[in-house]
Amino acid sequence: MSTPGSKTSGLDTRTSEVLYSRAAGLIPGGVNSPVRAMRSIGRDYPIFVERGAGFELIDVDGNRYIDWVCSWGPLILGHAHPDVIAAVTAAAERGTSFGAPTPAETELAIVVADRVGSVEMMRMTSSGTEATMSAVRLARAATGRAAVLKFAGAYHGHVDGLLAEAGSGLATAGSPASPGVTEAQAADTIVIAWNDRAALEAAVERHELAAILAEPLPANMGLVEPEPGFLELLRRTADEHGALLILDEVISGFRVARGGAQELYGVEADLTIMGKVLGGGLPAAAYGGRRDLLSLIAPAGDVYQAGTLSGNPLAVVAGLATLARLDERAYRRLAELTVTLADGLRAAAGDRPVRVASAPGLVTPFFSAEPVRDFAGGTACDLAAYARFARALLDRGIYPPASQFEAWFVSLAHDEAAIERTCEAAAEAFAAALEE
Ligand SMILES: *Cc1c(COP(=O)(O)O)cnc(C)c1O
């Protein structure tokens, strides 16, 4: 542990450095998903993981960290939960993939439908990206319309057409947000600011929307709650204009409440996108919703969508084992741990310009004097200070998301002692970040 007042304790991570230099020649940026590289917090190389246990990550040099990333959401029970490992091991012994239906897939659909009132049927995929892509295709098929409205700073996976940013004028067609995305693909995506009622109004006047697509509790621009009535407005607007409401609950689903953000805020989607917790740490995602809509999917209907590993038996039992632990008591505990962490980070920040946002199972310390209500507020944060803060935490054995725009993920494996250690380190890290 670091001595009080020291800026860094400088953990020895030289094996990670060596492994990174080997990986970087073979894998773009040395990683299989960009944020893992830790570039946005100014590190030269990421921490390579040896294993995880409960709330801890152990790196290849033997350093132990309190993990607030938890695989970016799936590990709501923490690392290597015995129930999940037992279920996956037993399933693997019976075979890892069949390309044929198994009983557990229906069991999982029953559990999901029981939790999320708006989900009458669902189709599984292996990633949230595929689930969003398929839900958008379904919405276009069902409505006969092309345009989809999304919110700036919301992330729905790396679907071409959704890698779009706001066009030049209010509520105009989007433009590509990545090389390789064509103007035509981005043109059917309308991008407006989160919590912006006037922009929503303008967008539906101008465009025949197939769908309004939203993270009901955005957690990919940091955590930014919907303002009171905003989700209800999305629901009403979709209904009035003949568009579908697609709620992307890949993060919020089975985390913020038993039935996700739809339960927390009392709003129902036409289509819901699920992932992360749904697969309990294995690759699983799904889109679900109204029976009349899902009945359009092949082979029940003619909207094509498929997947070799969709509904994979290992992933399905990992999801079932995870959801089985998530009863009302578990959600009360998760909410309690989250409040303790959020309050502790607020106390650690003191009167520095930091705003800690939180919802059950999710926390974001924004380096901002003002509350953050949309993506513009997120990008206005002191990103360099967040980077210093995150590096200082890593040096103290605390593993935070390597980006101001990613939420901290609380798990049921965390406890008060882990939170106390985190907040002690955070007090030093805030000082290191903001008083240089
Ligand atoms: C992670 C995420 C996705 C994409 O899921 P992948 O499994 O990474 O493809 C989609 N939507 C939201 C809200 C997410 O957080």
Short mmCIF file of C-alpha atoms in Angstrom, two decimals, residues 103-267:
data_model
loop_
_atom_site.label_atom_id
_atom_site.label_comp_id
_atom_site.label_asym_id
_atom_site.label_seq_id
_atom_site.Cartn_x
_atom_site.Cartn_y
_atom_site.Cartn_z
CA PRO A 103 -33.95 -26.95 -23.06
CA ALA A 104 -31.98 -24.29 -21.14
CA GLU A 105 -32.59 -21.69 -23.87
CA THR A 106 -36.33 -21.81 -23.17
CA GLU A 107 -35.62 -21.71 -19.42
CA LEU A 108 -33.68 -18.48 -19.91
CA ALA A 109 -36.46 -16.99 -22.05
CA ILE A 110 -38.95 -17.82 -19.27
CA VAL A 111 -36.76 -16.14 -16.64
CA VAL A 112 -36.31 -13.03 -18.79
CA ALA A 113 -40.01 -12.75 -19.66
CA ASP A 114 -40.85 -13.08 -15.98
CA ARG A 115 -38.52 -10.20 -15.09
CA VAL A 116 -39.10 -7.82 -17.98
CA GLY A 117 -42.81 -7.31 -18.52
CA SER A 118 -42.46 -6.00 -22.07
CA VAL A 119 -40.52 -9.07 -23.25
CA GLU A 120 -42.96 -11.72 -24.46
CA MET A 121 -40.48 -13.47 -26.77
CA MET A 122 -36.76 -13.17 -27.32
CA ARG A 123 -34.03 -14.23 -29.74
CA MET A 124 -30.48 -14.78 -28.53
CA THR A 125 -27.26 -13.56 -30.14
CA SER A 126 -23.64 -13.71 -29.00
CA SER A 127 -23.06 -9.96 -28.57
CA GLY A 128 -24.97 -6.78 -27.81
CA THR A 129 -23.85 -5.40 -31.15
CA GLU A 130 -25.61 -8.19 -33.02
CA ALA A 131 -28.70 -7.81 -30.86
CA THR A 132 -28.97 -4.08 -31.61
CA MET A 133 -28.32 -4.59 -35.31
CA SER A 134 -31.06 -7.22 -35.44
CA ALA A 135 -33.56 -5.17 -33.42
CA VAL A 136 -33.06 -2.21 -35.76
CA ARG A 137 -33.57 -4.49 -38.78
CA LEU A 138 -36.76 -5.79 -37.17
CA ALA A 139 -38.03 -2.27 -36.43
CA ARG A 140 -37.45 -1.26 -40.06
CA ALA A 141 -39.21 -4.37 -41.33
CA ALA A 142 -42.17 -3.86 -38.99
CA THR A 143 -42.67 -0.17 -39.75
CA GLY A 144 -41.53 -0.02 -43.38
CA ARG A 145 -39.44 3.02 -42.41
CA ALA A 146 -35.68 3.59 -42.49
CA ALA A 147 -34.68 6.34 -40.03
CA VAL A 148 -33.63 5.57 -36.47
CA LEU A 149 -33.23 8.22 -33.78
CA LYS A 150 -30.40 7.79 -31.29
CA PHE A 151 -28.81 9.99 -28.65
CA ALA A 152 -25.34 11.49 -28.73
CA GLY A 153 -23.00 9.63 -26.40
CA ALA A 154 -25.21 6.54 -26.26
CA TYR A 155 -23.46 3.34 -27.32
CA HIS A 156 -25.29 0.47 -28.95
CA GLY A 157 -22.35 -1.62 -30.13
CA HIS A 158 -20.34 -1.06 -33.29
CA VAL A 159 -23.24 -1.37 -35.75
CA ASP A 160 -22.21 0.59 -38.90
CA GLY A 161 -25.27 2.81 -39.11
CA LEU A 162 -25.18 3.61 -35.41
CA LEU A 163 -21.57 4.80 -35.53
CA ALA A 164 -22.97 8.18 -36.47
CA GLU A 165 -22.68 11.62 -34.98
CA ALA A 166 -25.03 14.55 -35.13
CA GLY A 167 -25.24 16.28 -38.50
CA SER A 168 -24.65 19.99 -38.88
CA GLY A 169 -28.16 21.26 -38.10
CA LEU A 170 -30.66 20.38 -35.41
CA ALA A 171 -32.18 16.94 -36.04
CA THR A 172 -30.57 16.45 -39.43
CA ALA A 173 -29.27 13.16 -40.83
CA GLY A 174 -26.16 11.82 -39.12
CA SER A 175 -22.66 11.68 -40.51
CA PRO A 176 -20.14 8.81 -40.16
CA ALA A 177 -18.38 8.67 -36.78
CA SER A 178 -15.76 6.18 -38.01
CA PRO A 179 -13.84 5.72 -41.23
CA GLY A 180 -15.41 2.80 -43.07
CA VAL A 181 -18.97 3.87 -42.27
CA THR A 182 -20.56 5.27 -45.42
CA GLU A 183 -22.55 8.50 -45.67
CA ALA A 184 -25.51 6.37 -46.73
CA GLN A 185 -25.31 4.16 -43.62
CA ALA A 186 -25.08 7.15 -41.29
CA ALA A 187 -27.78 9.11 -43.13
CA ASP A 188 -30.56 6.94 -41.70
CA THR A 189 -29.44 7.68 -38.15
CA ILE A 190 -30.70 10.88 -36.54
CA VAL A 191 -28.64 11.95 -33.54
CA ILE A 192 -29.89 14.35 -30.87
CA ALA A 193 -28.78 15.25 -27.35
CA TRP A 194 -29.98 13.16 -24.40
CA ASN A 195 -32.66 14.84 -22.27
CA ASP A 196 -33.36 17.36 -25.08
CA ARG A 197 -37.13 17.59 -25.49
CA ALA A 198 -37.08 20.29 -28.18
CA ALA A 199 -34.66 18.31 -30.36
CA LEU A 200 -36.86 15.25 -30.03
CA GLU A 201 -39.87 17.27 -31.10
CA ALA A 202 -37.98 18.66 -34.12
CA ALA A 203 -36.67 15.23 -35.13
CA VAL A 204 -40.08 13.56 -35.23
CA GLU A 205 -41.53 16.47 -37.22
CA ARG A 206 -38.83 16.07 -39.86
CA HIS A 207 -38.34 12.31 -40.08
CA GLU A 208 -40.49 9.21 -40.43
CA LEU A 209 -38.84 7.17 -37.72
CA ALA A 210 -38.75 3.39 -37.62
CA ALA A 211 -37.54 3.58 -34.04
CA ILE A 212 -36.38 5.68 -31.16
CA LEU A 213 -33.34 3.85 -29.78
CA ALA A 214 -32.13 4.74 -26.29
CA GLU A 215 -30.17 3.48 -23.35
CA PRO A 216 -32.89 4.21 -20.75
CA LEU A 217 -30.13 4.92 -18.23
CA PRO A 218 -27.17 5.93 -20.39
CA ALA A 219 -23.93 4.53 -19.02
CA ASN A 220 -21.54 4.94 -21.96
CA MET A 221 -21.09 8.73 -21.59
CA GLY A 222 -20.55 8.17 -17.93
CA LEU A 223 -23.77 7.57 -16.04
CA VAL A 224 -26.41 10.17 -17.01
CA GLU A 225 -29.92 9.70 -15.66
CA PRO A 226 -32.98 10.54 -17.73
CA GLU A 227 -34.57 13.73 -16.42
CA PRO A 228 -38.00 13.20 -14.85
CA GLY A 229 -40.55 12.49 -17.57
CA PHE A 230 -38.03 12.08 -20.40
CA LEU A 231 -38.49 8.31 -20.81
CA GLU A 232 -42.26 8.77 -20.69
CA LEU A 233 -41.88 11.39 -23.41
CA LEU A 234 -39.94 8.92 -25.55
CA ARG A 235 -42.72 6.36 -25.10
CA ARG A 236 -45.46 8.87 -25.94
CA THR A 237 -43.57 10.32 -28.91
CA ALA A 238 -42.94 6.87 -30.40
CA ASP A 239 -46.63 6.01 -30.06
CA GLU A 240 -47.84 9.28 -31.58
CA HIS A 241 -45.54 8.97 -34.57
CA GLY A 242 -45.85 5.26 -35.30
CA ALA A 243 -42.25 4.51 -34.32
CA LEU A 244 -41.08 1.69 -32.10
CA LEU A 245 -39.33 2.35 -28.80
CA ILE A 246 -36.18 0.22 -28.54
CA LEU A 247 -34.58 0.33 -25.10
CA ASP A 248 -30.98 -0.85 -24.98
CA GLU A 249 -30.64 -2.42 -21.54
CA VAL A 250 -27.33 -4.16 -22.23
CA ILE A 251 -25.91 -2.42 -19.13
CA SER A 252 -29.01 -1.53 -17.12
CA GLY A 253 -30.79 -4.85 -17.64
CA PHE A 254 -30.88 -7.15 -14.59
CA ARG A 255 -28.57 -4.64 -12.84
CA VAL A 256 -30.44 -1.53 -11.73
CA ALA A 257 -33.49 -3.60 -10.78
CA ARG A 258 -34.81 -7.13 -11.27
CA GLY A 259 -36.55 -5.97 -14.45
CA GLY A 260 -33.91 -3.40 -15.42
CA ALA A 261 -34.45 0.30 -16.10
CA GLN A 262 -37.95 -0.41 -17.40
CA GLU A 263 -38.91 -1.50 -13.88
CA LEU A 264 -36.92 1.28 -12.20
CA TYR A 265 -38.59 4.03 -14.26
CA GLY A 266 -41.92 2.36 -15.08
CA VAL A 267 -41.60 2.62 -18.86
#
